[in-house]
Each structure stands twice: as C-alpha cells, then as structure tokens.
Amino acid sequence: MSISRELLIDGKAVPAASGRVTQDVSPYTGEVYATVAAAGADDVTRAVDAADAAFDAWAGLSPFARRTIFLRAADLLQARAEEVIALMAAEVGGTRPWAGFNVALAAEMLREAAASITAPRGEVLTAQEEGVLGLAVREPVGVVAAFSPWNAPIILGVRSVAAALAAGNTVVMKPSEDAPIACGLLIADILHEAGLPAGVLNVVTNDPADAAEVAEALIADPRVRAVNFTGSTNVGRVIGTHAARHLKPAVLELGGKNAIIVLDDADVDYAVDAAAFGVFMNAGQICMSGDRVLVHESLAEEFTRKFAAKVAALPSGDPADPATVVGPLVGPAAAARVAALVRDAVAKGATVVTGGGEPEGALHPATVLTGVPRDADLYHAEAFGPLCVIATFATDDDAVTQANDTDHGLTAGIITENGTHGLRVARRLKTGMVHVNDQSVADEPQAPFGGFRSSGYGRFGGRWGVEAFSNTRWLTLATQQAHYPF
C-alpha cells in the first residue's frame, strides 16, 4: 500500500484546495510509492499567509531557543537513519552508502545552522561624524522560497531551508516532484518534531504539470523576499528570471560539466579509485559528478585500462541491496537520455571503453567513452548519469584549457602527489570549487558551496549561507547633538 501525504501549511496536514493528488513513482520498481497533494496557486498563497504570520514571532525568538531546535533536529535525523535509507531507495533509487552520507552530512548542516544562530552577525563601523557610533547589522528578510531537488534529497532538502531558518526567516518549500517526501515533507516532519513552531516551515507539493505555475506564484508573492533553487541550469534560468523580475535576491546552485584532472605526478591506482567514486556515486546523478576525466598522456594507457576494469566490476541493480554501487536513475526517461548521449557520441566517432548498450528501465550500465568529438552532444551537455569521458592532455596549459572549455563552472578535482603543482593548476580553473588530490564530489556544511558562470551564483554553507538570507542594515547612534548648516 502506498503512502499518502498532504500539504503542510501552518503546522497542519491539509489537502490541496482543488482536492487533486499526484503520484510519486519508485524508479526501480516502477510502482507508486506515495500519493501526495497537488498544490495550485491558491495553496501557495495559503502557505505564504502562514509563513508571513509566523515571521515576527520566529525572528524574535531567543537565539538560544532556536539553536536548541536545530540541534535536536540533527539528533532526530540521525536516529532515523534506517528509515531514511529505505525511503531513498524506494523514492529515488538511492543506494545505502549514498543515503547514509545524506543523513550524516544533513545532520551536520543542521548543527552548523545551530552554531550560526549565536555567532556574531554584525560589525562596529568607523564613523565620519564625531560622537557617532556606526553599526552594520544583519536581520532576516522575511519569507524565503526554497526549491529542493531529488538527487541528494536529504542533504539538499535540509540545505534549502537550514540557513534561511537559522537567520530568522520563515520558509515556503517546494520539493521536487520526484522526491516530495525525502526532500520536503520528511525534513519538515523532523524539524517540527524538534520543536519548530507552526507556520515557520510550510511545504507545498505539486503535480509535474503544475510546476511552472506553482513556482511562479511562489516567487511573485510580494511577501516572499528571497529565493533559493538547486537543480538544472535550464530550470535555474527560469527561476532566476522570475526572481529578477520581482527584484528578489536568489541563490542558484545549478548543473556542472566537471573535470577530474589526473596530473603526470599522480598515483594511478589512487586516481582510478578517486575517479570511480567521483563519476559513479549515486549513478552520476550529483551536480558535482565528474563528467570528464582528463589524464596526462604519460599515464593514459595505464589509467584507462585500470579504470575500465574497475568500472566494469561495479555492482549495479536494486538500490535496496547493500552491495549495489550503481543504482537506477530517477526514471526510465533519464536512463533513455543518457543512452541517447552515448549513441550520439559513438555515431560521431567516440569509442566505448566499457558499458554502453540500452538501459533496462531506469538502469543504465556504467559507461566510459574516449575520443568524444566537440560536435557530440555529450561534449557540452551534463551527463547526469553513470557516464564519463576520458580525454588526454600533454601539458598543464592543455589540461586547464580543456577543463575550462564549458559554460559551466561548478567544481573540479585534481589528482596529484605534489600539492604545489595541484594548487597552481587549481588557481587557473574557472569553477566555484576545486579539490586538490581529490575528486570533484565534496561538501562540508561550513564551506562556501556554489558555482560560477552557468553553474549559478550565490553561496550556501557557513556564514555565506546566513548572509544570503539576511539583510544588511546600517544603523547609527549619535551620542551628541549634531550641527546643521541651516
């Protein structure tokens, strides 16, 4: 029997005003996992009503009381780890290691948010006028619209709301239609169990056909004062355009075309292990996944042989099986899209080193290609699946040129045994993040997380996340009467 969930507005489960529902389908079994309410624009207004009404009390609550809620929520999330692992396997096809990582990192994000609540958030300024005290203070902006994606549902569901709530804002959350429970309702359940007051976090789920209407209604509401979105670059452009039209700041964390660079001084065996993780964790459905592995020509033959063997041996299939490394994509359409990228590349001259072939439902074989030409769709498009390209380079200049040959700029990994060498290359990459002697997939709750160019703008994490959802104000206090010219 499938799960049934309603909208969460003002701390209560309520049906959509229209009475409509939509199905949440398991990508591995193809069966209906849950039925959720299908919100419309009227429901968005109800959710913003609740968030706006709750704002003053939440912003005025003692920082120590707010901190306690976040710390309690972190503990509750970790205590429900096995439940989350089962949920992610069923709802999005997440493997056990990936789901466990989601729980661990999301719990630390909640703890980092708790720490930020009582951290200093202002400055004393030097004043031009005698006897004047100047202050720069950070205050919450009001209601925040949060759009959370399905691929790392616990991590990104928590990230979409944690800093905004910690800064004293209230939130209306629109989770992905592919994971309305994991990246939306579950997060709200845990925070409310931890003591979050009614109306502070509201969740509106929707049918995919209504996504554009719901998103536009949420961003357009004049009481919504900031927006955050994590997802594809194409949808991010739409969200960013709506936010700009209404003069609302936005944090957009979008797609990537990330490179893992194996320098000539790398340990090949370590590079193989690192790249396999960076490419194929969560079946490549991570914004930071390594689409491209750039290998120095002196190591290319050895690396390609060992990497292909490792990839071919990765266990794939049922995400509920603890041994599975490469689980299903989010649905059959996603697997078909990856297969189409492979077919196009091969037709234009690429070579399949391992994998390839047609998907089985949402399962696509872990695939490695070489010789992908510039006119292949895969050269520019984000793979977002268990697929990567190996290319070679002769010099550092060549590696940097290839890595930067994309409109995206999210992250990169540089494998080297010489940190100085790696840092020289890292400083030349046009990305928001880069990891020396590691692959491209990394996230820490205290670090500034975000991209560059078509990978988005703004930063989540640490003080940068709090700043993104705060308004900086200049206040002055004159300790003596001023003199005026008239």
Short mmCIF file of C-alpha atoms in Angstrom, two decimals:
data_model
loop_
_atom_site.label_atom_id
_atom_site.label_comp_id
_atom_site.label_asym_id
_atom_site.label_seq_id
_atom_site.Cartn_x
_atom_site.Cartn_y
_atom_site.Cartn_z
CA MET A 1 0.00 0.00 0.00
CA SER A 2 1.44 3.39 -0.99
CA ILE A 3 1.95 6.30 1.41
CA SER A 4 -0.46 9.25 1.29
CA ARG A 5 0.65 12.76 2.27
CA GLU A 6 -0.99 16.17 2.21
CA LEU A 7 0.42 19.69 2.10
CA LEU A 8 1.99 21.06 5.27
CA ILE A 9 0.66 24.55 5.97
CA ASP A 10 0.75 26.32 9.34
CA GLY A 11 1.83 23.11 11.04
CA LYS A 12 -1.13 21.12 9.75
CA ALA A 13 -1.56 18.48 7.04
CA VAL A 14 -4.13 19.84 4.61
CA PRO A 15 -5.35 18.73 1.17
CA ALA A 16 -4.86 20.87 -1.90
CA ALA A 17 -7.69 23.37 -2.36
CA SER A 18 -8.62 21.59 -5.59
CA GLY A 19 -8.60 18.18 -3.91
CA ARG A 20 -6.15 16.93 -6.56
CA VAL A 21 -3.32 14.49 -5.85
CA THR A 22 -0.32 13.22 -7.81
CA GLN A 23 1.70 10.01 -7.79
CA ASP A 24 5.29 9.56 -6.62
CA VAL A 25 6.71 6.56 -8.53
CA SER A 26 9.63 4.38 -7.42
CA PRO A 27 12.27 4.42 -10.21
CA TYR A 28 13.48 0.85 -9.64
CA THR A 29 10.16 -0.98 -9.33
CA GLY A 30 8.01 1.40 -11.37
CA GLU A 31 5.34 1.12 -8.68
CA VAL A 32 3.57 4.01 -6.96
CA TYR A 33 5.50 4.72 -3.77
CA ALA A 34 3.33 7.58 -2.50
CA THR A 35 0.40 9.80 -3.35
CA VAL A 36 0.78 13.46 -2.44
CA ALA A 37 -1.38 16.55 -2.66
CA ALA A 38 -1.11 18.51 -5.92
CA ALA A 39 -0.97 22.16 -4.95
CA GLY A 40 -2.01 25.09 -7.10
CA ALA A 41 -1.52 28.85 -6.87
CA ASP A 42 -4.22 29.17 -4.16
CA ASP A 43 -2.33 26.73 -1.97
CA VAL A 44 0.88 28.71 -2.44
CA THR A 45 -0.93 31.79 -1.16
CA ARG A 46 -2.15 29.87 1.89
CA ALA A 47 1.39 28.72 2.61
CA VAL A 48 2.82 32.24 2.28
CA ASP A 49 0.00 33.52 4.52
CA ALA A 50 1.14 31.09 7.22
CA ALA A 51 4.83 31.89 6.80
CA ASP A 52 4.20 35.64 6.89
CA ALA A 53 2.04 35.34 10.01
CA ALA A 54 4.73 33.29 11.79
CA PHE A 55 7.63 35.55 10.86
CA ASP A 56 7.66 38.11 13.67
CA ALA A 57 7.46 35.53 16.45
CA TRP A 58 10.14 33.31 14.89
CA ALA A 59 12.52 36.20 14.18
CA GLY A 60 12.01 37.44 17.72
CA LEU A 61 12.52 34.07 19.41
CA SER A 62 15.57 33.77 21.64
CA PRO A 63 18.60 32.68 19.59
CA PHE A 64 19.29 30.00 22.16
CA ALA A 65 15.78 28.60 21.80
CA ARG A 66 16.19 28.50 18.01
CA ARG A 67 19.58 26.84 18.34
CA THR A 68 18.11 24.11 20.54
CA ILE A 69 15.58 23.22 17.82
CA PHE A 70 18.29 22.72 15.21
CA LEU A 71 20.48 20.63 17.48
CA ARG A 72 17.52 18.45 18.40
CA ALA A 73 16.60 18.06 14.72
CA ALA A 74 20.12 16.87 13.88
CA ASP A 75 19.89 14.15 16.51
CA LEU A 76 16.41 13.12 15.36
CA LEU A 77 17.57 12.85 11.76
CA GLN A 78 20.48 10.60 12.66
CA ALA A 79 18.22 8.45 14.83
CA ARG A 80 16.01 7.87 11.77
CA ALA A 81 18.88 6.85 9.50
CA GLU A 82 17.50 3.40 8.64
CA GLU A 83 14.12 4.90 7.79
CA VAL A 84 15.82 7.44 5.51
CA ILE A 85 17.90 4.74 3.80
CA ALA A 86 14.73 2.78 2.99
CA LEU A 87 12.94 5.94 1.87
CA MET A 88 15.71 7.00 -0.52
CA ALA A 89 15.97 3.51 -2.03
CA ALA A 90 12.25 3.44 -2.74
CA GLU A 91 11.61 7.04 -3.73
CA VAL A 92 14.72 7.96 -5.75
CA GLY A 93 16.71 4.72 -6.15
CA GLY A 94 19.46 5.84 -3.78
CA THR A 95 21.96 3.21 -2.66
CA ARG A 96 22.69 2.60 1.01
CA PRO A 97 26.10 4.38 1.06
CA TRP A 98 24.63 7.42 -0.67
CA ALA A 99 21.63 7.57 1.67
CA GLY A 100 23.86 7.17 4.71
CA PHE A 101 26.05 10.02 3.50
CA ASN A 102 22.92 12.14 3.03
CA VAL A 103 21.91 11.60 6.64
CA ALA A 104 25.37 12.28 8.06
CA LEU A 105 26.00 15.48 6.10
CA ALA A 106 22.48 16.85 6.54
CA ALA A 107 22.76 16.35 10.31
CA GLU A 108 25.99 18.35 10.31
CA MET A 109 24.31 21.06 8.23
CA LEU A 110 21.68 21.38 10.93
CA ARG A 111 24.39 21.63 13.59
CA GLU A 112 26.24 24.26 11.56
CA ALA A 113 22.98 26.20 11.23
CA ALA A 114 22.58 25.98 15.01
CA ALA A 115 26.08 27.36 15.50
CA SER A 116 25.42 30.25 13.14
CA ILE A 117 22.45 31.42 15.20
CA THR A 118 24.60 32.54 18.11
CA ALA A 119 27.67 33.54 16.07
CA PRO A 120 28.43 37.28 15.68
CA ARG A 121 26.47 38.73 12.77
CA GLY A 122 27.36 42.43 12.70
CA GLU A 123 30.17 44.96 12.78
CA VAL A 124 31.02 48.21 14.52
CA LEU A 125 31.93 50.78 11.89
CA THR A 126 34.24 53.74 11.93
CA ALA A 127 32.06 56.85 11.70
CA GLN A 128 32.92 60.08 9.93
CA GLU A 129 30.98 62.27 12.35
CA GLU A 130 32.30 62.92 15.84
CA GLY A 131 30.38 61.19 18.59
CA VAL A 132 28.57 58.78 16.27
CA LEU A 133 28.51 55.02 16.66
CA GLY A 134 28.01 53.13 13.40
CA LEU A 135 26.71 49.59 13.18
CA ALA A 136 26.25 47.10 10.33
CA VAL A 137 23.66 44.58 11.45
CA ARG A 138 22.18 41.53 9.75
CA GLU A 139 18.46 40.92 10.01
CA PRO A 140 16.14 38.31 8.47
CA VAL A 141 14.47 39.29 5.21
CA GLY A 142 11.04 37.69 5.80
CA VAL A 143 9.59 34.77 3.84
CA VAL A 144 12.02 32.71 1.73
CA ALA A 145 11.01 30.48 -1.19
CA ALA A 146 13.02 27.23 -1.22
CA PHE A 147 13.17 24.78 -4.14
CA SER A 148 14.78 21.45 -3.24
CA PRO A 149 15.88 18.72 -5.72
CA TRP A 150 15.56 14.94 -5.68
CA ASN A 151 19.12 13.72 -6.31
CA ALA A 152 20.57 14.30 -2.83
CA PRO A 153 17.19 14.77 -1.18
CA ILE A 154 18.13 14.89 2.50
CA ILE A 155 21.27 16.98 2.04
CA LEU A 156 19.71 19.43 -0.37
CA GLY A 157 16.32 19.46 1.33
CA VAL A 158 17.98 20.49 4.59
CA ARG A 159 20.33 22.92 2.83
CA SER A 160 17.43 24.69 1.13
CA VAL A 161 15.89 25.69 4.47
CA ALA A 162 18.52 25.50 7.23
CA ALA A 163 20.40 28.78 6.77
CA ALA A 164 17.23 30.69 5.94
CA LEU A 165 15.50 29.46 9.10
CA ALA A 166 18.61 29.95 11.22
CA ALA A 167 18.81 33.58 10.10
CA GLY A 168 15.28 34.12 11.45
CA ASN A 169 13.29 33.82 8.24
CA THR A 170 10.24 31.69 7.61
CA VAL A 171 10.12 29.40 4.57
CA VAL A 172 7.75 28.02 1.95
CA MET A 173 9.38 24.92 0.47
CA LYS A 174 8.56 23.39 -2.90
CA PRO A 175 10.23 19.96 -3.09
CA SER A 176 10.94 18.13 -6.32
CA GLU A 177 8.05 16.18 -7.79
CA ASP A 178 10.39 13.17 -7.93
CA ALA A 179 11.04 13.15 -4.16
CA PRO A 180 8.33 15.15 -2.37
CA ILE A 181 8.78 13.18 0.84
CA ALA A 182 12.56 12.82 1.09
CA CYS A 183 13.47 16.38 0.06
CA GLY A 184 10.45 18.09 1.58
CA LEU A 185 7.92 16.56 3.92
CA LEU A 186 10.41 14.42 5.85
CA ILE A 187 12.61 17.46 6.53
CA ALA A 188 9.60 19.37 7.84
CA ASP A 189 8.48 16.38 9.94
CA ILE A 190 11.84 16.24 11.69
CA LEU A 191 12.08 19.97 12.31
CA HIS A 192 8.54 20.09 13.71
CA GLU A 193 9.27 17.11 15.95
CA ALA A 194 12.29 19.07 17.17
CA GLY A 195 10.05 21.96 18.18
CA LEU A 196 9.83 24.25 15.13
CA PRO A 197 6.70 26.41 15.59
CA ALA A 198 3.75 26.08 13.24
CA GLY A 199 3.96 28.21 10.10
CA VAL A 200 7.73 28.68 10.18
CA LEU A 201 8.26 25.98 7.54
CA ASN A 202 5.50 25.14 5.07
CA VAL A 203 5.67 22.53 2.29
CA VAL A 204 3.70 22.59 -0.96
CA THR A 205 3.89 19.51 -3.18
CA ASN A 206 2.62 19.55 -6.75
CA ASP A 207 1.99 17.62 -9.92
CA PRO A 208 4.78 18.00 -12.52
CA ALA A 209 2.31 19.62 -14.91
CA ASP A 210 1.74 22.43 -12.41
CA ALA A 211 5.39 23.06 -11.53
CA ALA A 212 5.75 26.27 -13.53
CA GLU A 213 2.52 27.77 -12.17
CA VAL A 214 3.37 26.91 -8.57
CA ALA A 215 6.93 28.23 -8.84
CA GLU A 216 5.89 31.49 -10.45
CA ALA A 217 3.12 32.07 -7.91
CA LEU A 218 5.54 31.49 -5.05
CA ILE A 219 8.25 33.82 -6.34
CA ALA A 220 5.77 36.51 -7.40
CA ASP A 221 4.12 36.82 -3.98
CA PRO A 222 5.26 40.22 -2.65
CA ARG A 223 5.79 38.80 0.84
CA VAL A 224 8.47 36.41 -0.44
CA ARG A 225 11.72 38.34 -0.18
CA ALA A 226 14.41 35.82 -1.24
CA VAL A 227 14.65 32.65 -3.32
CA ASN A 228 16.92 29.64 -3.42
CA PHE A 229 16.94 26.91 -6.02
CA THR A 230 19.11 23.84 -6.61
CA GLY A 231 18.61 21.96 -9.86
CA SER A 232 19.27 22.04 -13.57
CA THR A 233 20.68 25.08 -15.34
CA ASN A 234 17.68 25.26 -17.67
CA VAL A 235 15.15 25.46 -14.84
CA GLY A 236 17.50 27.68 -12.84
CA ARG A 237 17.40 30.26 -15.64
CA VAL A 238 13.61 30.36 -15.32
CA ILE A 239 13.73 30.69 -11.53
CA GLY A 240 16.42 33.38 -11.74
CA THR A 241 14.40 35.31 -14.33
CA HIS A 242 11.30 35.29 -12.13
CA ALA A 243 13.34 36.43 -9.12
CA ALA A 244 14.99 39.22 -11.09
CA ARG A 245 11.65 40.39 -12.48
CA HIS A 246 10.41 40.87 -8.91
CA LEU A 247 13.75 42.29 -7.65
CA LYS A 248 14.36 39.44 -5.24
CA PRO A 249 17.82 38.08 -4.44
CA ALA A 250 18.37 34.45 -5.37
CA VAL A 251 20.89 31.72 -4.66
CA LEU A 252 21.08 29.35 -7.63
CA GLU A 253 23.12 26.15 -7.47
CA LEU A 254 22.86 24.60 -10.91
CA GLY A 255 24.40 21.97 -13.17
CA GLY A 256 28.03 21.21 -13.82
CA LYS A 257 30.33 19.83 -16.50
CA ASN A 258 33.01 18.91 -14.03
CA ALA A 259 36.53 17.69 -14.75
CA ILE A 260 38.73 15.36 -12.73
CA ILE A 261 42.31 16.11 -13.80
CA VAL A 262 44.97 13.40 -13.36
CA LEU A 263 48.35 15.16 -13.48
CA ASP A 264 51.56 13.48 -14.56
CA ASP A 265 52.73 13.11 -10.94
CA ALA A 266 49.56 11.30 -9.78
CA ASP A 267 49.39 7.88 -8.17
CA VAL A 268 47.47 5.99 -10.86
CA ASP A 269 45.79 3.48 -8.55
CA TYR A 270 44.59 6.28 -6.28
CA ALA A 271 43.42 8.25 -9.33
CA VAL A 272 41.38 5.25 -10.53
CA ASP A 273 39.66 4.87 -7.16
CA ALA A 274 39.03 8.60 -6.82
CA ALA A 275 37.62 8.98 -10.32
CA ALA A 276 35.37 5.94 -9.98
CA PHE A 277 33.82 7.47 -6.88
CA GLY A 278 33.59 10.96 -8.37
CA VAL A 279 31.90 9.71 -11.55
CA PHE A 280 29.64 6.87 -10.42
CA MET A 281 28.47 7.67 -6.88
CA ASN A 282 24.65 7.91 -6.99
CA ALA A 283 24.81 6.69 -10.61
CA GLY A 284 26.40 10.00 -11.58
CA GLN A 285 23.33 11.98 -10.51
CA ILE A 286 25.22 14.58 -8.49
CA CYS A 287 25.78 18.14 -9.67
CA MET A 288 29.46 17.66 -8.77
CA SER A 289 29.91 14.33 -10.62
CA GLY A 290 32.96 14.09 -12.85
CA ASP A 291 31.69 14.08 -16.42
CA ARG A 292 35.23 14.31 -17.78
CA VAL A 293 38.42 12.60 -16.62
CA LEU A 294 41.41 14.41 -18.12
CA VAL A 295 44.57 12.27 -17.88
CA HIS A 296 48.16 13.20 -18.67
CA GLU A 297 49.22 11.35 -21.80
CA SER A 298 52.07 9.60 -19.97
CA LEU A 299 49.52 7.86 -17.69
CA ALA A 300 46.63 7.48 -20.10
CA GLU A 301 47.11 3.86 -21.16
CA GLU A 302 47.58 2.53 -17.62
CA PHE A 303 44.81 4.69 -16.16
CA THR A 304 42.28 3.79 -18.88
CA ARG A 305 42.94 0.06 -18.57
CA LYS A 306 42.63 0.01 -14.78
CA PHE A 307 39.70 2.44 -14.68
CA ALA A 308 37.72 0.44 -17.25
CA ALA A 309 38.27 -2.76 -15.28
CA LYS A 310 37.11 -1.16 -12.05
CA VAL A 311 34.03 0.40 -13.64
CA ALA A 312 33.04 -2.84 -15.36
CA ALA A 313 33.11 -4.61 -11.98
CA LEU A 314 30.89 -2.11 -10.12
CA PRO A 315 27.78 -3.94 -8.81
CA SER A 316 24.56 -2.45 -10.18
CA GLY A 317 20.86 -3.05 -9.74
CA ASP A 318 18.50 -2.96 -6.76
CA PRO A 319 19.25 0.09 -4.58
CA ALA A 320 17.96 -1.78 -1.53
CA ASP A 321 20.77 -4.34 -1.91
CA PRO A 322 23.66 -3.18 0.35
CA ALA A 323 26.18 -4.36 -2.27
CA THR A 324 24.81 -2.14 -5.05
CA VAL A 325 27.07 0.71 -6.14
CA VAL A 326 25.32 1.90 -9.31
CA GLY A 327 21.57 2.00 -8.78
CA PRO A 328 18.82 3.22 -11.09
CA LEU A 329 18.47 6.70 -12.43
CA VAL A 330 15.49 8.72 -11.28
CA GLY A 331 13.32 7.18 -14.00
CA PRO A 332 13.33 5.42 -17.37
CA ALA A 333 13.31 8.75 -19.22
CA ALA A 334 16.55 9.76 -17.51
CA ALA A 335 18.20 6.47 -18.47
CA ALA A 336 16.99 6.87 -22.06
CA ARG A 337 18.50 10.37 -22.18
CA VAL A 338 21.91 9.01 -21.10
CA ALA A 339 21.69 6.24 -23.69
CA ALA A 340 20.93 8.84 -26.37
CA LEU A 341 24.06 10.80 -25.40
CA VAL A 342 26.14 7.64 -25.78
CA ARG A 343 24.60 6.75 -29.15
CA ASP A 344 25.19 10.26 -30.50
CA ALA A 345 28.81 10.31 -29.33
CA VAL A 346 29.56 6.89 -30.83
CA ALA A 347 27.91 7.84 -34.11
CA LYS A 348 30.24 10.84 -34.29
CA GLY A 349 33.41 8.85 -33.62
CA ALA A 350 33.65 8.11 -29.88
CA THR A 351 34.77 4.70 -28.59
CA VAL A 352 33.03 2.74 -25.84
CA VAL A 353 35.67 1.51 -23.40
CA THR A 354 33.17 -0.22 -21.14
CA GLY A 355 29.40 -0.21 -20.74
CA GLY A 356 27.13 1.27 -23.36
CA GLY A 357 24.07 -0.50 -24.69
CA GLU A 358 20.44 0.14 -23.94
CA PRO A 359 19.07 0.71 -20.44
CA GLU A 360 16.75 -1.67 -18.62
CA GLY A 361 14.02 0.56 -17.28
CA ALA A 362 15.80 3.14 -15.14
CA LEU A 363 19.08 1.18 -15.00
CA HIS A 364 21.84 2.28 -17.35
CA PRO A 365 25.21 0.48 -17.48
CA ALA A 366 28.21 2.30 -16.04
CA THR A 367 29.83 3.63 -19.22
CA VAL A 368 33.21 5.09 -20.16
CA LEU A 369 33.93 6.69 -23.53
CA THR A 370 37.05 8.02 -25.23
CA GLY A 371 37.51 10.16 -28.30
CA VAL A 372 34.32 12.20 -27.89
CA PRO A 373 34.40 14.97 -30.54
CA ARG A 374 33.33 18.56 -29.99
CA ASP A 375 30.25 18.14 -32.16
CA ALA A 376 28.86 15.36 -29.94
CA ASP A 377 26.05 16.40 -27.61
CA LEU A 378 27.93 14.88 -24.67
CA TYR A 379 30.90 17.20 -25.16
CA HIS A 380 28.85 20.11 -23.85
CA ALA A 381 25.83 18.54 -22.09
CA GLU A 382 25.86 17.47 -18.46
CA ALA A 383 25.73 13.65 -18.40
CA PHE A 384 23.93 13.40 -15.04
CA GLY A 385 24.13 9.63 -15.20
CA PRO A 386 26.64 6.76 -14.94
CA LEU A 387 28.71 8.05 -17.85
CA CYS A 388 32.06 9.77 -18.30
CA VAL A 389 34.59 10.64 -20.97
CA ILE A 390 38.34 10.09 -20.74
CA ALA A 391 40.49 12.62 -22.61
CA THR A 392 44.23 13.19 -22.55
CA PHE A 393 46.47 16.24 -22.28
CA ALA A 394 50.18 16.91 -22.79
CA THR A 395 50.75 19.98 -20.60
CA ASP A 396 49.15 21.82 -17.70
CA ASP A 397 48.08 24.55 -20.13
CA ASP A 398 46.29 21.93 -22.21
CA ALA A 399 44.57 20.47 -19.13
CA VAL A 400 43.37 23.89 -17.99
CA THR A 401 42.09 24.75 -21.47
CA GLN A 402 40.09 21.53 -21.69
CA ALA A 403 38.71 21.82 -18.17
CA ASN A 404 37.56 25.39 -18.81
CA ASP A 405 36.02 24.54 -22.20
CA THR A 406 32.45 24.63 -20.88
CA ASP A 407 29.80 27.20 -19.99
CA HIS A 408 29.56 25.62 -16.54
CA GLY A 409 31.86 26.23 -13.61
CA LEU A 410 30.82 24.28 -10.55
CA THR A 411 33.68 22.13 -9.26
CA ALA A 412 36.77 20.13 -10.21
CA GLY A 413 39.17 17.58 -8.80
CA ILE A 414 42.93 17.46 -9.34
CA ILE A 415 44.80 14.23 -8.62
CA THR A 416 48.48 14.78 -7.88
CA GLU A 417 51.13 13.79 -5.37
CA ASN A 418 52.52 17.34 -5.47
CA GLY A 419 50.26 19.80 -3.67
CA THR A 420 52.10 22.84 -5.03
CA HIS A 421 51.65 21.59 -8.58
CA GLY A 422 47.97 20.91 -7.93
CA LEU A 423 47.42 24.34 -6.42
CA ARG A 424 48.99 26.06 -9.44
CA VAL A 425 46.53 24.28 -11.73
CA ALA A 426 43.60 24.81 -9.33
CA ARG A 427 44.04 28.59 -9.33
CA ARG A 428 43.55 28.65 -13.11
CA LEU A 429 40.24 26.76 -13.22
CA LYS A 430 37.04 28.78 -13.65
CA THR A 431 34.97 27.00 -11.02
CA GLY A 432 33.33 27.87 -7.74
CA MET A 433 35.12 24.96 -6.03
CA VAL A 434 38.18 22.79 -6.65
CA HIS A 435 39.72 19.94 -4.64
CA VAL A 436 43.42 19.14 -4.92
CA ASN A 437 44.38 15.48 -4.59
CA ASP A 438 40.71 14.54 -4.53
CA GLN A 439 37.87 14.05 -6.98
CA SER A 440 35.11 16.55 -7.69
CA VAL A 441 32.36 15.46 -5.25
CA ALA A 442 32.73 17.14 -1.86
CA ASP A 443 30.59 19.17 0.51
CA GLU A 444 31.09 20.46 4.04
CA PRO A 445 28.49 22.44 5.98
CA GLN A 446 30.82 25.29 6.99
CA ALA A 447 32.28 25.87 3.50
CA PRO A 448 31.02 28.23 0.76
CA PHE A 449 29.24 25.96 -1.72
CA GLY A 450 28.28 27.17 -5.18
CA GLY A 451 29.24 27.66 -8.79
CA PHE A 452 30.32 30.13 -11.41
CA ARG A 453 29.03 31.05 -14.88
CA SER A 454 26.16 28.71 -15.92
CA SER A 455 26.52 26.74 -12.70
CA GLY A 456 24.77 29.52 -10.81
CA TYR A 457 25.53 32.25 -8.31
CA GLY A 458 25.42 32.86 -4.58
CA ARG A 459 26.71 30.52 -1.89
CA PHE A 460 25.24 28.07 0.58
CA GLY A 461 27.14 27.00 3.68
CA GLY A 462 28.62 28.59 6.80
CA ARG A 463 28.38 32.34 7.21
CA TRP A 464 27.86 32.69 3.44
CA GLY A 465 24.52 30.91 3.70
CA VAL A 466 23.38 33.16 6.54
CA GLU A 467 24.45 36.25 4.59
CA ALA A 468 22.48 35.07 1.55
CA PHE A 469 19.25 35.11 3.54
CA SER A 470 19.86 38.25 5.59
CA ASN A 471 19.50 41.96 5.00
CA THR A 472 22.50 44.11 5.98
CA ARG A 473 21.45 47.40 7.55
CA TRP A 474 23.47 50.45 8.53
CA LEU A 475 22.44 51.93 11.87
CA THR A 476 23.94 54.97 13.57
CA LEU A 477 23.63 56.34 17.07
CA ALA A 478 24.69 59.96 17.67
CA THR A 479 25.94 60.37 21.25
CA GLN A 480 25.79 64.16 20.95
CA GLN A 481 23.63 66.65 19.09
CA ALA A 482 24.68 67.29 15.50
CA HIS A 483 25.21 70.74 13.95
CA TYR A 484 23.37 71.60 10.72
CA PRO A 485 24.07 74.39 8.20
CA PHE A 486 20.51 75.73 8.43
#
